mmCIF file of C-alpha atoms in Angstrom:
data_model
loop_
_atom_site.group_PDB
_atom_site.id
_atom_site.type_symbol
_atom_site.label_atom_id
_atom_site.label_comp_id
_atom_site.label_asym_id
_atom_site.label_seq_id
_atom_site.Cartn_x
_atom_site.Cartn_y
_atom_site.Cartn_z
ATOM 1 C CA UNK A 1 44.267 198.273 103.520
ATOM 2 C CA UNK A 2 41.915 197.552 100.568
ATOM 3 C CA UNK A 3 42.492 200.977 98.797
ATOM 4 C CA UNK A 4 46.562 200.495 99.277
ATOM 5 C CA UNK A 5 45.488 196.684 97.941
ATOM 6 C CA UNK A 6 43.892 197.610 94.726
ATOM 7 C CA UNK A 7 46.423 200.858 94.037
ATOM 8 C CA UNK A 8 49.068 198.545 93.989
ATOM 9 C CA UNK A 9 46.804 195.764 92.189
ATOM 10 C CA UNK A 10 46.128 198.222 89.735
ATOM 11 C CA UNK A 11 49.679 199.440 89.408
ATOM 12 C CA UNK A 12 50.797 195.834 88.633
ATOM 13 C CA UNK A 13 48.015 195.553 85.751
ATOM 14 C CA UNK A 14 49.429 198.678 84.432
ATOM 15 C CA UNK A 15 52.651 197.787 84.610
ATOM 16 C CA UNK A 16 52.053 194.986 82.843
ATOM 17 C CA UNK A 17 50.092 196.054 80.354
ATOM 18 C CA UNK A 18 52.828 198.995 79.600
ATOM 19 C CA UNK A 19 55.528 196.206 79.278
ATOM 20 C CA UNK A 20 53.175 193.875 77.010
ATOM 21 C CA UNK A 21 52.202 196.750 74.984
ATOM 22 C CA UNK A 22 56.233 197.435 74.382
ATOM 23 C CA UNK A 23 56.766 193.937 73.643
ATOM 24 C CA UNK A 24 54.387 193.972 71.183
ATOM 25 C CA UNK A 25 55.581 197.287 69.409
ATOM 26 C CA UNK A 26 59.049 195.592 69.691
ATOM 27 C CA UNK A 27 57.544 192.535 68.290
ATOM 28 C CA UNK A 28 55.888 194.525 65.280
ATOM 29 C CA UNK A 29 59.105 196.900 64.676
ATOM 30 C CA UNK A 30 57.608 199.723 65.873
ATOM 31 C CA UNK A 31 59.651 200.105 69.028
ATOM 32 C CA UNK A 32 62.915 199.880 68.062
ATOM 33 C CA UNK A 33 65.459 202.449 67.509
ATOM 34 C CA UNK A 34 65.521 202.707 63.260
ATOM 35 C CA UNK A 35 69.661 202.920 62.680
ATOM 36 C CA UNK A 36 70.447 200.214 64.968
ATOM 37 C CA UNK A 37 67.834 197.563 63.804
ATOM 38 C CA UNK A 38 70.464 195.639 62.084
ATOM 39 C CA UNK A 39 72.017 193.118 64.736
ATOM 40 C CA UNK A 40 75.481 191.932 63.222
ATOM 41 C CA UNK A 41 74.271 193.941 59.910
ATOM 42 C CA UNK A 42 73.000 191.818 57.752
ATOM 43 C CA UNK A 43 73.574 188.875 60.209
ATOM 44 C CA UNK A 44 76.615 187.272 57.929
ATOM 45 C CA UNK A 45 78.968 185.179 59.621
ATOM 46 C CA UNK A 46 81.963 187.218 61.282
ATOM 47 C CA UNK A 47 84.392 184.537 62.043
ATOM 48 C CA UNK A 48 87.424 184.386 60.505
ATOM 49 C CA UNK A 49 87.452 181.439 58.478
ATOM 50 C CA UNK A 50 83.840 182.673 57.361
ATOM 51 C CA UNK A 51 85.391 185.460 55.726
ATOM 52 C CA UNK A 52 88.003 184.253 54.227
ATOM 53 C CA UNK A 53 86.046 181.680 52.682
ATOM 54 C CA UNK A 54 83.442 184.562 51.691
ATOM 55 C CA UNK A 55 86.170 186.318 49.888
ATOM 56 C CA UNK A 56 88.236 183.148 48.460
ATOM 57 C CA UNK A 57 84.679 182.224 46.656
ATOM 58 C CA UNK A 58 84.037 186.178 45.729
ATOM 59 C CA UNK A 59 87.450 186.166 44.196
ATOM 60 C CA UNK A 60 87.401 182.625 42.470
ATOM 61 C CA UNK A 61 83.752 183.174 40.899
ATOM 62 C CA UNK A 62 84.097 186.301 39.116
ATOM 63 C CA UNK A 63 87.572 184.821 37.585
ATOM 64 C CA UNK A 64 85.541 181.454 36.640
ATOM 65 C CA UNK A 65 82.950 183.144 35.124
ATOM 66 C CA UNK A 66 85.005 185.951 32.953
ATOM 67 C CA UNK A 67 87.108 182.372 31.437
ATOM 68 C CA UNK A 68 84.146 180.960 30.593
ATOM 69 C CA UNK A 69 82.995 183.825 29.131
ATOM 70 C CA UNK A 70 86.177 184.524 27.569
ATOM 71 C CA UNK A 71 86.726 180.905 26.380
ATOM 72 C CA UNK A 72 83.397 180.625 24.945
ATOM 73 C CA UNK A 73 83.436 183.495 22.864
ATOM 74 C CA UNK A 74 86.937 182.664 21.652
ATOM 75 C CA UNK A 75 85.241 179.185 20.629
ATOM 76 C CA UNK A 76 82.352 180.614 18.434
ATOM 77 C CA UNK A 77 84.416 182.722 17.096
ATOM 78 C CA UNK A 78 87.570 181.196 16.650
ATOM 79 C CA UNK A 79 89.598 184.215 17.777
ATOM 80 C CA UNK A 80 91.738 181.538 20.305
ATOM 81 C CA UNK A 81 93.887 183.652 22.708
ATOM 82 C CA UNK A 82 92.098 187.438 22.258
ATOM 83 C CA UNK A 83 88.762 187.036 24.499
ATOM 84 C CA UNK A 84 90.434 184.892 27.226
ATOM 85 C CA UNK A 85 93.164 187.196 27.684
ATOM 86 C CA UNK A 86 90.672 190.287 27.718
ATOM 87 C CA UNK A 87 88.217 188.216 30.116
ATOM 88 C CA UNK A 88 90.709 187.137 32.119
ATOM 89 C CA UNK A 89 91.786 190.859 32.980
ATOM 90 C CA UNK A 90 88.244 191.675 33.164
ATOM 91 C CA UNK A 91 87.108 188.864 35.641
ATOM 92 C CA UNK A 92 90.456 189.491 38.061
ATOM 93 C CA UNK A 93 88.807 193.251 38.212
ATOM 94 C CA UNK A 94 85.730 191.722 38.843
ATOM 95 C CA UNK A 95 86.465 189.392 41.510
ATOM 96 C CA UNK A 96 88.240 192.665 43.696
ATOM 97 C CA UNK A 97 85.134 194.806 42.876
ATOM 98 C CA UNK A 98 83.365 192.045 44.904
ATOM 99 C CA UNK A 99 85.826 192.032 47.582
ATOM 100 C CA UNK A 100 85.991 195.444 47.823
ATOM 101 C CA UNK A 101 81.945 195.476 47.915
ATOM 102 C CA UNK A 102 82.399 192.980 50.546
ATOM 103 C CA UNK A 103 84.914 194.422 52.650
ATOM 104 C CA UNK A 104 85.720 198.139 51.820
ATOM 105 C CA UNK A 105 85.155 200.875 53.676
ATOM 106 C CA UNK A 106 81.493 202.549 54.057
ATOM 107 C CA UNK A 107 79.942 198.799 52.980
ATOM 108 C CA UNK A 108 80.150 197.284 56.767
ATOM 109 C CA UNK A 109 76.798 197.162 56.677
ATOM 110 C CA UNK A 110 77.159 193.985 53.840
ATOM 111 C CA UNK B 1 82.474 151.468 52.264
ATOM 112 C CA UNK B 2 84.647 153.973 52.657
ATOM 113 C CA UNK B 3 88.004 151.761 53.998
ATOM 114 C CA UNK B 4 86.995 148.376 51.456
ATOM 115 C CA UNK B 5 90.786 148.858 50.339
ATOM 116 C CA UNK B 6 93.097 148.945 53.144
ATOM 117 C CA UNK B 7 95.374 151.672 51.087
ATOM 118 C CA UNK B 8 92.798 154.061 49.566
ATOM 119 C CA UNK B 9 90.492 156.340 51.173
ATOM 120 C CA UNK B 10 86.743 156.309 48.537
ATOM 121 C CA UNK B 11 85.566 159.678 49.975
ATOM 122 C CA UNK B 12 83.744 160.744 46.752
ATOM 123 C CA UNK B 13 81.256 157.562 45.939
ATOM 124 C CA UNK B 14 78.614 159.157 48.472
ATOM 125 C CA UNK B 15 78.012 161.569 45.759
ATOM 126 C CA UNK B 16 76.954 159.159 43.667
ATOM 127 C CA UNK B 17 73.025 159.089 41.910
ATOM 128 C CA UNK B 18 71.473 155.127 42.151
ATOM 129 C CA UNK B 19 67.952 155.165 40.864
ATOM 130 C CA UNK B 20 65.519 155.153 43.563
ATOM 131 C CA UNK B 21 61.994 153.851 44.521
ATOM 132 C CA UNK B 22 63.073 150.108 42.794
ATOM 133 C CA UNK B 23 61.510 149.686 39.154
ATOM 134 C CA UNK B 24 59.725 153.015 38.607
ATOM 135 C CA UNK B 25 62.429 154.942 39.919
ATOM 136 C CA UNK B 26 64.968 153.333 37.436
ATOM 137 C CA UNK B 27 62.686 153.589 34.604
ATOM 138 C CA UNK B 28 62.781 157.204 35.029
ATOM 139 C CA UNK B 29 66.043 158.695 36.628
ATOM 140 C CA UNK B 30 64.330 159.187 40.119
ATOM 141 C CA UNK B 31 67.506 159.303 41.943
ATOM 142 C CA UNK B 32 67.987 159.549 45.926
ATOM 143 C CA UNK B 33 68.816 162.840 45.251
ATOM 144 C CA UNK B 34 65.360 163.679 43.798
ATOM 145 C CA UNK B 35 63.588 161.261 46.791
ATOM 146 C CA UNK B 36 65.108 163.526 49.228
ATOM 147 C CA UNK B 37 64.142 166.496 47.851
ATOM 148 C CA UNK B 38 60.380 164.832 47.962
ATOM 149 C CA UNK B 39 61.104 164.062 51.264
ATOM 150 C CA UNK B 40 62.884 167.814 52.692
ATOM 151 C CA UNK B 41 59.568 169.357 50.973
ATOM 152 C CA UNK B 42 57.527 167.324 52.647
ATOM 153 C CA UNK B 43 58.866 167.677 55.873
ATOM 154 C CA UNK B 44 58.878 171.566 55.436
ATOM 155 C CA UNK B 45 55.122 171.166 54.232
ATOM 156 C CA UNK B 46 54.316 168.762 57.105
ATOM 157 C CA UNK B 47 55.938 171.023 59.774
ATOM 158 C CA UNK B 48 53.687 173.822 58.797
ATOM 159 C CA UNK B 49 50.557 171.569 58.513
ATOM 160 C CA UNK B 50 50.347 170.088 61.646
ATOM 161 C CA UNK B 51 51.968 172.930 63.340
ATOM 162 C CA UNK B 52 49.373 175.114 62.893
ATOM 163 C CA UNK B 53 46.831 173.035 62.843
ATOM 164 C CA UNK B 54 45.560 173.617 67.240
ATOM 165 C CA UNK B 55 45.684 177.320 66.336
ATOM 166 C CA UNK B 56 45.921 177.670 70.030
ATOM 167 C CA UNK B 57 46.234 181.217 71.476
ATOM 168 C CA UNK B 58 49.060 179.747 73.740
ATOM 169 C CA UNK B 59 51.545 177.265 71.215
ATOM 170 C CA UNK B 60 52.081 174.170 71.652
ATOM 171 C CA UNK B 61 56.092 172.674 71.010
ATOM 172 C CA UNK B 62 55.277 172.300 67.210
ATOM 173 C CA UNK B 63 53.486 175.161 66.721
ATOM 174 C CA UNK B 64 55.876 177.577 68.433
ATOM 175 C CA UNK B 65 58.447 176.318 65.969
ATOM 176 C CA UNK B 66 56.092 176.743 63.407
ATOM 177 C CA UNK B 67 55.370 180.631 64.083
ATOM 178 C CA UNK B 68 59.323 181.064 65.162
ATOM 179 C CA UNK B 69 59.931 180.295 61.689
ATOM 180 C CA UNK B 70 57.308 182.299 60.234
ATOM 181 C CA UNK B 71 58.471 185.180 62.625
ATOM 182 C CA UNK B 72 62.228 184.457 61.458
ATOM 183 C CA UNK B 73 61.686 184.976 57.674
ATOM 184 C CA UNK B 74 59.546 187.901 58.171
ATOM 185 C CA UNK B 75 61.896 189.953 59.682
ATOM 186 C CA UNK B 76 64.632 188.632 57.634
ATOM 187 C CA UNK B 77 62.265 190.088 54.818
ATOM 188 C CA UNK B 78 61.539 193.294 56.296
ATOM 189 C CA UNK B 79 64.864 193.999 58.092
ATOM 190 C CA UNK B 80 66.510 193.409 54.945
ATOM 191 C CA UNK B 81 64.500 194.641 51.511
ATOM 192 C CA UNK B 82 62.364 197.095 53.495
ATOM 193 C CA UNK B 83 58.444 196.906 53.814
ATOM 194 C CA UNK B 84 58.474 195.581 49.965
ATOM 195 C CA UNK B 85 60.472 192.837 51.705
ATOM 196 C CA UNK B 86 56.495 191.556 52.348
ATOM 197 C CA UNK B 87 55.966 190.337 48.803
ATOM 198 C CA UNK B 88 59.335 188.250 48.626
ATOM 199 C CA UNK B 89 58.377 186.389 52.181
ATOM 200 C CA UNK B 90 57.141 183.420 50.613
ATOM 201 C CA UNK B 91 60.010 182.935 47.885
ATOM 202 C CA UNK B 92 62.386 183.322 50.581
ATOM 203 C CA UNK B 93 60.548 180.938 53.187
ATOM 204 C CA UNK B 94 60.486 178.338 50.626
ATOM 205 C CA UNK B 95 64.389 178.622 49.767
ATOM 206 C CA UNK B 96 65.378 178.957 53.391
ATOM 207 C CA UNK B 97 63.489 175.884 54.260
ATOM 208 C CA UNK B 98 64.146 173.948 51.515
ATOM 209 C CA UNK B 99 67.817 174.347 51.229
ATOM 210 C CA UNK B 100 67.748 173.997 55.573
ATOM 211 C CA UNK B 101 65.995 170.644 55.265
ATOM 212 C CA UNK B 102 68.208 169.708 52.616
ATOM 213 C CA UNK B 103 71.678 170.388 54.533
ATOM 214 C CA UNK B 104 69.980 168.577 58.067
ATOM 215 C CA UNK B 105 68.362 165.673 56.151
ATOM 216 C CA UNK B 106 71.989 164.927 55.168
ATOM 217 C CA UNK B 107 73.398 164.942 58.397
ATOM 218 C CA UNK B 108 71.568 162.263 59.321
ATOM 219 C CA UNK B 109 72.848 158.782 58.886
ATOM 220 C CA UNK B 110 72.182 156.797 55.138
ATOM 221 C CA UNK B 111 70.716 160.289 54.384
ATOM 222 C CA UNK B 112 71.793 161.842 51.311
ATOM 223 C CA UNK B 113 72.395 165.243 50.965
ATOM 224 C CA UNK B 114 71.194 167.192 47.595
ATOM 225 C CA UNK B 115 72.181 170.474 48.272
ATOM 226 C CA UNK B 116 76.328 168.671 48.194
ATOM 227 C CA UNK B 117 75.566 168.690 43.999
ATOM 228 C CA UNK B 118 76.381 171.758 41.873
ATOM 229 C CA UNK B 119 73.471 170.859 39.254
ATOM 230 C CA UNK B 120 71.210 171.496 42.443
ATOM 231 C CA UNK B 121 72.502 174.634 43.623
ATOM 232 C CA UNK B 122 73.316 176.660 40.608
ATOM 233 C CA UNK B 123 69.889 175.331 39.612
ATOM 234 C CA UNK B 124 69.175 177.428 43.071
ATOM 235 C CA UNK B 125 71.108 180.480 42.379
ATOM 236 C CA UNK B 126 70.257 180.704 39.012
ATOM 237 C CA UNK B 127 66.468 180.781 39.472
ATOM 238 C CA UNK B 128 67.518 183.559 42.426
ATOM 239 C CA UNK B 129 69.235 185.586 40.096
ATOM 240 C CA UNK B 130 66.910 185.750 37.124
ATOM 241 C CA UNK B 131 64.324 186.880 39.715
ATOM 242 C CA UNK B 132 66.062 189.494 40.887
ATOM 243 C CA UNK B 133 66.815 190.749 37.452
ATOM 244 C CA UNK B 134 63.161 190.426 36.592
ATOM 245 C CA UNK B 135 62.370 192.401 39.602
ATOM 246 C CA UNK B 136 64.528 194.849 39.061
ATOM 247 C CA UNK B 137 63.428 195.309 35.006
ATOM 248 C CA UNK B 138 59.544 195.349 36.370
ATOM 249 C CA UNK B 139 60.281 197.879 39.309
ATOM 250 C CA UNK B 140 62.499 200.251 37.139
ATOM 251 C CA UNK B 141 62.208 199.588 33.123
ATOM 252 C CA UNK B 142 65.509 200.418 31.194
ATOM 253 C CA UNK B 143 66.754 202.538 34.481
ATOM 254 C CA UNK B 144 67.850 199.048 35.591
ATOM 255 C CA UNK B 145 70.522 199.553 33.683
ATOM 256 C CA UNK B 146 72.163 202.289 35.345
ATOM 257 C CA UNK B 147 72.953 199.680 37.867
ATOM 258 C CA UNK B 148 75.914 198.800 36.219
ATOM 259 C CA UNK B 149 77.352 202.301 35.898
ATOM 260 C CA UNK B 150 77.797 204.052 38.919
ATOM 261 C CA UNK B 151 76.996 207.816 39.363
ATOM 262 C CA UNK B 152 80.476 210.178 39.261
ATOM 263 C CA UNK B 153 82.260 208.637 37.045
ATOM 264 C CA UNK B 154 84.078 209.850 34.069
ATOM 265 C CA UNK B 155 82.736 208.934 30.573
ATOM 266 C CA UNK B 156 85.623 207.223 29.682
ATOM 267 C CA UNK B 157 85.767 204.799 32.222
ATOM 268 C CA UNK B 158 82.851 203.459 30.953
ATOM 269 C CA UNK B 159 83.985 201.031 28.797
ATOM 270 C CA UNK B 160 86.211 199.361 31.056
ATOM 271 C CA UNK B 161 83.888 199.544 34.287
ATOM 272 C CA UNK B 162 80.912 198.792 32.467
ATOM 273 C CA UNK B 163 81.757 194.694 31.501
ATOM 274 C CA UNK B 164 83.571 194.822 34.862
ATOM 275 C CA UNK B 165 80.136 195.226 36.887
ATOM 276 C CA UNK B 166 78.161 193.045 34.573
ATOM 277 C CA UNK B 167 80.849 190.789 35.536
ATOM 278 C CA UNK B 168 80.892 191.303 39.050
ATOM 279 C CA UNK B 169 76.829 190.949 38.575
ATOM 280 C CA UNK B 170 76.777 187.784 36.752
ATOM 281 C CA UNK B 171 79.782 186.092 39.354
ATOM 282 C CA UNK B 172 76.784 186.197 42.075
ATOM 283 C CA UNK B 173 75.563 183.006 40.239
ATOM 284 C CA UNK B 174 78.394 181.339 40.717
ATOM 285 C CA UNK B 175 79.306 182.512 44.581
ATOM 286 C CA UNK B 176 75.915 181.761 45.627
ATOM 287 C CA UNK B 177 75.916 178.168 44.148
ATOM 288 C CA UNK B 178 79.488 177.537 45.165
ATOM 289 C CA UNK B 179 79.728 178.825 48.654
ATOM 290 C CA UNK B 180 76.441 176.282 49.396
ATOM 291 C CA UNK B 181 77.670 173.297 47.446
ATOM 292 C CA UNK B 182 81.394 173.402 48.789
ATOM 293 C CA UNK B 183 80.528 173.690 52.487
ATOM 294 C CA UNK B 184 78.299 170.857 52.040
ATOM 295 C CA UNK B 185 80.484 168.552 50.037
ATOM 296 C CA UNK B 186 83.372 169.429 51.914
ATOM 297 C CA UNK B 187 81.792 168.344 55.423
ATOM 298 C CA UNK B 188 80.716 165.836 54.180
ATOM 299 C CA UNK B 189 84.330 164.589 52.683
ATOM 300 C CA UNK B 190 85.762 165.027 55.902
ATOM 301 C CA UNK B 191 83.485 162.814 57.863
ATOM 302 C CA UNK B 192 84.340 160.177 55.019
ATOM 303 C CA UNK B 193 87.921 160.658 55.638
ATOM 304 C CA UNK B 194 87.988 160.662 59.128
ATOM 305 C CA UNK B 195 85.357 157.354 59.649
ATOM 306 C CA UNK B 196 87.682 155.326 57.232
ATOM 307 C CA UNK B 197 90.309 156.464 59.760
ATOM 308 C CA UNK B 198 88.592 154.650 62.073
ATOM 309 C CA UNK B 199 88.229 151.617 60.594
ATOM 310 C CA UNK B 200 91.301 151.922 59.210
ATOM 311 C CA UNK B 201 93.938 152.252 62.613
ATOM 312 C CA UNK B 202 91.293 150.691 64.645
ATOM 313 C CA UNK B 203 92.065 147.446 62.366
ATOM 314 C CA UNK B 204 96.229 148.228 62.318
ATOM 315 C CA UNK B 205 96.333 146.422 65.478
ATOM 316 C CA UNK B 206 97.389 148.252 69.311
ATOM 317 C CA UNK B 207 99.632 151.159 67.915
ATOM 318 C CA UNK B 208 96.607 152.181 65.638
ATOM 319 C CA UNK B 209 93.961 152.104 68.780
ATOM 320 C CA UNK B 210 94.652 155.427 70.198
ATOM 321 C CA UNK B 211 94.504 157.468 66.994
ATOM 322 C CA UNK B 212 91.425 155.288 66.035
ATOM 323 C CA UNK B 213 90.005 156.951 69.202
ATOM 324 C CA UNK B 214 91.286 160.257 68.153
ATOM 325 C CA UNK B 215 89.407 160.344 64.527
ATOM 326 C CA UNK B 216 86.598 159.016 66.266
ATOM 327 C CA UNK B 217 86.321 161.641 68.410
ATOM 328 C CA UNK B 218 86.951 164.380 65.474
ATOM 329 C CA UNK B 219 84.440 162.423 63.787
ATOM 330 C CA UNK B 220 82.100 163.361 66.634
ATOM 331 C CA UNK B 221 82.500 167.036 66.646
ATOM 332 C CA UNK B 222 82.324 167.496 63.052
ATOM 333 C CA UNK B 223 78.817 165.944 63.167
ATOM 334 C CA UNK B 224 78.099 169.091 65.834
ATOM 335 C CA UNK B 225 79.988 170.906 63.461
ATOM 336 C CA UNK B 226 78.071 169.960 60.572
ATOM 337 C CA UNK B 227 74.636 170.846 61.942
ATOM 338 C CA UNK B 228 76.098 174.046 62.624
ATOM 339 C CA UNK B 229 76.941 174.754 58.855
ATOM 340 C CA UNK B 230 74.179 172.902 57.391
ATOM 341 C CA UNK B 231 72.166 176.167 59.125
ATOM 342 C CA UNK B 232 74.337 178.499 58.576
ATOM 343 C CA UNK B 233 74.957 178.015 55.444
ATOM 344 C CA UNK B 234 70.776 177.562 54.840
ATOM 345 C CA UNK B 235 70.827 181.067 56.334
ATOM 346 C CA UNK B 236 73.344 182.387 54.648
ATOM 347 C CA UNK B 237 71.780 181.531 51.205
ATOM 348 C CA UNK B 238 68.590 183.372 52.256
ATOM 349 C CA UNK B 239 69.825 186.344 53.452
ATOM 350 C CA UNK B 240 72.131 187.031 50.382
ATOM 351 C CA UNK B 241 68.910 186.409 48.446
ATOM 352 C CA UNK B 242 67.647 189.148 50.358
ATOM 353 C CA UNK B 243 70.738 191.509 49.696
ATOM 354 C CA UNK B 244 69.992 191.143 46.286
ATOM 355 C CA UNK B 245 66.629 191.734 46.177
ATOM 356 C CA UNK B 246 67.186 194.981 48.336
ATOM 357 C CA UNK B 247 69.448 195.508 45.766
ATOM 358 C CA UNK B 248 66.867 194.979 43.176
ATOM 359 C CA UNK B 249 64.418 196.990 44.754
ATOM 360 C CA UNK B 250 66.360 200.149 45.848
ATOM 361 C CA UNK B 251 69.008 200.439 43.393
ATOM 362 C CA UNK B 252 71.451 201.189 45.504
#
């Protein structure tokens, strides 16, 4: 009665100590599988309206930037219509380079 | 405030700076905006303080949150950038927090909220992205530069895809600071709007009661909604901080 009472006394402690011992691997990234360590990837909001808003403002920025860019330089150097229209082009490029970065295929992980 | 003219809706005046802190505020610009800054840094520092302070082996309420968010960052850090992630845990802990404080200080009633101002969070994503440049020039010299020309393709591209990525590079500025600044200002617009519907029908007489009712209760579950962005959107921040610093680091 004893011995069965420490065997299974001592199982428990083992038991336990195997599942702390995981948690704490877990706990220090040892434990975990390495590929899969990403939950959600990057943990970015997947709703909808998140990502449309994501991409509206990935769009939109690169375009602001590339006419400021473009009107500046047309400003200091008084060349009016050349840099915006070049910017312009550039910063529409721009903005669906970030999109694509964003959304493309083989980039899931951002 | 918002419904002082039965016919217009003044959804924008809670943007406004007024000199804080009475005389010594005014005499030098110390605007709410600034006092709530103070006070979000405080709060952040305070949190920390007196949440580790027992360093019990078993945590108290306050110090549980204090290691949770400790714990959070860290593997934000290291899941993200790598093991270099290590180094960056602090700048990131201090944006995070910051910027988190910021966006739930404003929920809160008579509360002002910084991070609703552009000047505050390009201020933000500027500093972010002059870092990561500065990381990326001290980890990899002049081969930094490769960044913006990716390998395989043809020479001749280059001219075209070259201004194109520094571009694309230089628009992070701008998404970073926008993305924070619009969700914030825009939340906060709507709970304008909708209060001074309130007001509004709840003051057109019976026929306005039941839609008074109705804005209150949006009203309601933006505020839930609200506390919901004001993280997310502190979170989001961070870990596109950390993108870019993997970025930074790794090179692609």
């Amino acid at each position: 009665m004893s011995g069965t009472d420490g065997g299974s006394g001592g199982n428990g402690g083992g038991d336990s100590f195997d599942s702390r011992l995981r948690a704490a691997r877990e706990r220090q990234g040892l434990g975990r599988p390495p590929a899969s360590g990403r939950p959600g990837a990057g943990g970015l909001p997947t709703s909808a309206l998140g990502v449309g808003l994501r991409v509206a403002v990935e769009l939109v920025s690169a375009l602001a930037l590339a006419v400021a860019i473009g009107w500046g330089l047309d400003r200091w150097l008084r060349t009016a219509p050349v840099f915006m229209a070049l910017f312009v082009l550039l910063g529409g490029a721009a903005g669906v380079l970030n999109v694509w970065r964003l959304m493309g295929p083989g980039r899931q992980a951002r | 405030m918002a419904a002082s003219s039965s016919s217009s809706i003044d959804a924008l005046s809670q943007f406004q700076l007024h000199p804080s802190l009475g005389l010594i505020g005014a005499s030098v610009n110390f605007t709410q905006s600034n006092l709530f800054m103070v006070i979000a840094g405080a709060l952040v520092l305070a949190l920390l303080y007196y949440g580790m302070r027992p360093r019990a082996m078993v945590p108290g309420r306050l110090q549980a949150a204090a290691e949770l968010s400790y714990e959070f960052i860290q593997s934000m850090c290291v899941d993200t950038i790598g093991p270099e992630g290590r180094r960056f845990f602090p700048f990131v802990f201090t944006l995070f927090f910051f910027i988190l404080f910021g966006n739930l200080l404003g929920v809160w009633p008579y509360d002002f909220t910084f991070t609703s101002h552009i000047a505050v969070t390009l201020a933000m994503a500027l500093f972010v992205v002059c870092m990561v440049t500065v990381v990326a020039l001290r980890l990899h010299g002049l081969h930094f530069f490769s960044y913006f020309m990716p390998a395989g393709v043809p020479k001749a591209l280059a001219p075209l895809l070259i201004p194109i990525e520094i571009l694309s590079y230089l628009s992070r500025i701008i998404s970073l600071s926008v993305r924070l600044f619009a969700n914030m200002m825009a939340g906060h617009v709507m709970l304008e709007v909708f209060g001074a519907f309130v007001v509004m029908l709840g003051s057109a007489g019976l026929l306005g009661i039941v839609p008074a009712g109705v804005s209150l209760a949006v009203n309601v579950a933006l505020i839930g909604f609200e506390i919901l962005v004001a993280s997310l959107q502190a979170y989001v921040f961070a870990i596109l901080t950390c993108i870019y610093l993997h970025d930074a680091v790794h090179l692609h």
